Tab-separated table of C-alpha atoms in Angstrom:
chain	number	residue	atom	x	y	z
A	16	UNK	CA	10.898	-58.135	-24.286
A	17	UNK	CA	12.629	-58.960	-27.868
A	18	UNK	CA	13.491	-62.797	-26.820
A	19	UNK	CA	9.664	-63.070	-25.599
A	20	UNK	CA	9.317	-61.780	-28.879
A	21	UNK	CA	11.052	-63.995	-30.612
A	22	UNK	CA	10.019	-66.676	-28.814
A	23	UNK	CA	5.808	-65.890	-29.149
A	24	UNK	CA	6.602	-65.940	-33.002
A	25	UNK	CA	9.230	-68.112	-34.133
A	26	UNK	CA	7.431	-70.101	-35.901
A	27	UNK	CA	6.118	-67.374	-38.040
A	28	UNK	CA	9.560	-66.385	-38.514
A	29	UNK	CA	11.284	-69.615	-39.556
A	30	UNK	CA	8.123	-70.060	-42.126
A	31	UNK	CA	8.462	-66.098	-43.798
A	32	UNK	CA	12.184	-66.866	-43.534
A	33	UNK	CA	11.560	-70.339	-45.321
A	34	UNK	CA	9.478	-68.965	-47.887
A	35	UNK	CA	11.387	-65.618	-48.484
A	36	UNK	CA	14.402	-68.279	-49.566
A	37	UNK	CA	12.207	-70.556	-51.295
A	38	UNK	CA	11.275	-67.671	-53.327
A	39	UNK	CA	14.708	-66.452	-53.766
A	40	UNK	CA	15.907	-69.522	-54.948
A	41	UNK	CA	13.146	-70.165	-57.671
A	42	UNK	CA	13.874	-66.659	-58.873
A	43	UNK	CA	17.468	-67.780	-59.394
A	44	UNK	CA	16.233	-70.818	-61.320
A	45	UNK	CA	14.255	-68.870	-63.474
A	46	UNK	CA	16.717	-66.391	-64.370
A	47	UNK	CA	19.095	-68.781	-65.009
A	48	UNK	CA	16.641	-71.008	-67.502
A	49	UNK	CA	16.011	-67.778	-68.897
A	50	UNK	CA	20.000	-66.927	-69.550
A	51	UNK	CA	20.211	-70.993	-71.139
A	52	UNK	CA	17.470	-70.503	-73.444
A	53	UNK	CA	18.633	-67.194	-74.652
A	54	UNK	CA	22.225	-67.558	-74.428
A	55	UNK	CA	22.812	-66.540	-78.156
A	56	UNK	CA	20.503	-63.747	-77.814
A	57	UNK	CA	22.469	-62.428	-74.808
A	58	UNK	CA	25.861	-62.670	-76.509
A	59	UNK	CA	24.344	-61.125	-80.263
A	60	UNK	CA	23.362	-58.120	-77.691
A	61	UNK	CA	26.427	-57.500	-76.494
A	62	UNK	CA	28.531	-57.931	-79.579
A	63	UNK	CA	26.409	-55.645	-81.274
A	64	UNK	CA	26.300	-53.220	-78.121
A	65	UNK	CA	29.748	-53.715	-78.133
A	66	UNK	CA	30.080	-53.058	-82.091
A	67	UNK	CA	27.885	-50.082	-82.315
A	68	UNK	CA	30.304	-48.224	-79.628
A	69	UNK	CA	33.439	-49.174	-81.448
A	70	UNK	CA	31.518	-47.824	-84.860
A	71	UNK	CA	30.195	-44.346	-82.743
A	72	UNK	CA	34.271	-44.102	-81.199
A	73	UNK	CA	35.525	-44.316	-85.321
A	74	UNK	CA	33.149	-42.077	-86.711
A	75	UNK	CA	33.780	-39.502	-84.184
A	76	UNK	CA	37.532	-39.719	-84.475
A	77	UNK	CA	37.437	-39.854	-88.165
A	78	UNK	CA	34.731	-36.935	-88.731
A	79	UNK	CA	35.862	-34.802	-86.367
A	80	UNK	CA	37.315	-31.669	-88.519
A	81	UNK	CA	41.054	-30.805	-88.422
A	82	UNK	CA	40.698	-27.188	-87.881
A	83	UNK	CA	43.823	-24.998	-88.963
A	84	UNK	CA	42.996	-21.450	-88.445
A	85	UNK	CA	44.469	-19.031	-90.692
A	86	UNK	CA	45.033	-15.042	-90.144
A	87	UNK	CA	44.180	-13.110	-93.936
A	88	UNK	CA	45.440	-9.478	-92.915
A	89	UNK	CA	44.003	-7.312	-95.412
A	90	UNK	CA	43.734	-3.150	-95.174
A	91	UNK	CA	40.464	-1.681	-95.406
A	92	UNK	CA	40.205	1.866	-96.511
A	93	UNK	CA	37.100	3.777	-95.298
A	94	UNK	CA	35.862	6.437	-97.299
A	95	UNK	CA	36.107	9.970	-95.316
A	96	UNK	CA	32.713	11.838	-95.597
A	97	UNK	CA	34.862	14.811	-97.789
A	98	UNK	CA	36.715	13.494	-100.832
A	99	UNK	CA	39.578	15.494	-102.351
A	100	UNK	CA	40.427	14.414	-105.537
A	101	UNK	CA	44.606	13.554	-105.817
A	102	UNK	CA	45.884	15.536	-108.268
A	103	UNK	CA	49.086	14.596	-107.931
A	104	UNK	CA	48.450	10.754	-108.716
A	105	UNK	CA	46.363	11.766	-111.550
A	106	UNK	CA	49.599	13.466	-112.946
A	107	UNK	CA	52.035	10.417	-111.562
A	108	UNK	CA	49.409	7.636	-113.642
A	109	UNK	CA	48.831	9.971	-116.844
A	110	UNK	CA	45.693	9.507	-116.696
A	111	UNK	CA	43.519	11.646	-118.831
A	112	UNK	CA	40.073	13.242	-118.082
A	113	UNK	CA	38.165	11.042	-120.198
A	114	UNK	CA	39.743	7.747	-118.704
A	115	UNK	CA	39.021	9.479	-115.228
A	116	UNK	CA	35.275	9.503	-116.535
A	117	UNK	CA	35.624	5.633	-117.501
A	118	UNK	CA	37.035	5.025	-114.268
A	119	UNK	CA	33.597	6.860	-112.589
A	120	UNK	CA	31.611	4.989	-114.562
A	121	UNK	CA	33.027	1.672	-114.121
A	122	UNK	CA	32.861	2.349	-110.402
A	123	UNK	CA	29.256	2.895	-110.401
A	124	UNK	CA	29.136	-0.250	-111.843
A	125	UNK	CA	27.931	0.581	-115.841
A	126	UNK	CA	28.930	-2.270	-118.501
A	127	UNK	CA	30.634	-1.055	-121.335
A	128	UNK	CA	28.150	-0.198	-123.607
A	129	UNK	CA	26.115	1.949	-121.070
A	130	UNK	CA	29.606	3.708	-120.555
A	131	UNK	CA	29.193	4.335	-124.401
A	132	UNK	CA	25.768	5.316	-124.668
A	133	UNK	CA	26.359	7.967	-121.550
A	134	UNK	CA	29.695	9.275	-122.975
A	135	UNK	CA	28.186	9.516	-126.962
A	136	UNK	CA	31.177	7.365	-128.127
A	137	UNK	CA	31.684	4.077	-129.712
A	138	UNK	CA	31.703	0.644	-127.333
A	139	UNK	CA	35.335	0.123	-128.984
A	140	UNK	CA	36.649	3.574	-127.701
A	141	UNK	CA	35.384	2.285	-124.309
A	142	UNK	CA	37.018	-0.667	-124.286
A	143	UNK	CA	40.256	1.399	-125.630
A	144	UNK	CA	39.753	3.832	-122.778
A	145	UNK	CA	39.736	0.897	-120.299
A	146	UNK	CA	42.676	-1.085	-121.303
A	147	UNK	CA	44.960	2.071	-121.117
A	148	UNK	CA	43.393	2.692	-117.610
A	149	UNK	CA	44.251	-0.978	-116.262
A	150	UNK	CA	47.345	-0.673	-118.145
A	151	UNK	CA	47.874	2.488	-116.480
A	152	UNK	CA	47.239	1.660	-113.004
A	153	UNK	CA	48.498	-1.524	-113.321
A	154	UNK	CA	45.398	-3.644	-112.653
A	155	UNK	CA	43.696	-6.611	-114.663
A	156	UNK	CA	40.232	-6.396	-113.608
A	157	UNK	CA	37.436	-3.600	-113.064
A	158	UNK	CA	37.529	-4.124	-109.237
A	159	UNK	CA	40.898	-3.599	-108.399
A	160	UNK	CA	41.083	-0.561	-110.633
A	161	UNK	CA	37.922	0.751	-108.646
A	162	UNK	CA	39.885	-0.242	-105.177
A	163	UNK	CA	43.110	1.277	-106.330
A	164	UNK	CA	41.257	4.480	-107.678
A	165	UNK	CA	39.228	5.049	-103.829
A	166	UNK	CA	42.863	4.493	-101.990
A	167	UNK	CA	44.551	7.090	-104.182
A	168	UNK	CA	41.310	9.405	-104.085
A	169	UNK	CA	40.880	9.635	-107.851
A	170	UNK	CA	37.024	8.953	-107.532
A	171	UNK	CA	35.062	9.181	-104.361
């Protein structure tokens, strides 16, 4: 039945098979007048295809961050819910009740002159009281005396 086939319609066959080349071949033409004429186009395409990779490659080599981790151990001292006042360090630092009373008040965070105005004494006996503390506890600034006060329980 398929040579019958074949034979009933080859002529139909030969002509699709004619044209289906024909059309082929015209296709290849035009593509290829196409690829001439635009030759330069073609090749500024790819360079900067080309280019714009390269560029995306650099940039993310260059930007990408050089990450060096680094470990900061510090203690943290939590305040217990019922403070005992130390004493003993009190003794060991010499420090006197008044400078104990600076040393609350600079904790709760009072400048200098509100320490004077609360204690009834001069801004310069303040600032006397407060150098003999650091000097005392051997700290430079108001916030590590404050730190060094909560780990030794001097103020709560």
């Amino acid at each position: 039945m398929t040579s019958e086939f074949l034979q009933k319609h080859k002529p139909t066959i030969l002509y699709g098979i004619s044209l289906a080349m024909l059309l082929f071949l015209l296709k290849w033409l035009e593509l290829r007048f196409i690829i001439i004429n635009h030759i330069f186009e073609i090749y500024a395409g790819a360079i900067a295809l080309l280019f714009t990779g390269l560029g995306i490659w650099i940039a993310m080599k260059l930007t990408k961050p050089k990450v060096e981790t680094v470990v900061i151990e510090k203690e943290v001292f939590i305040e217990s819910k019922s403070f005992q006042f130390n004493e003993q360090q009190q003794a060991l630092l010499g420090l006197s009740k008044r400078e104990l009373e600076v040393l609350n008040l600079i904790a709760v965070g009072l400048s200098n002159q509100e320490i004077a105005g609360q204690l009834f004494v001069s801004l310069n006996t303040v600032k006397t009281h407060s150098s003999k503390l650091f000097e005392k506890m051997e700290v430079k600034s108001r916030t590590q005396a404050v730190e060094k006060a909560k780990r030794l329980n001097l103020i709560p």
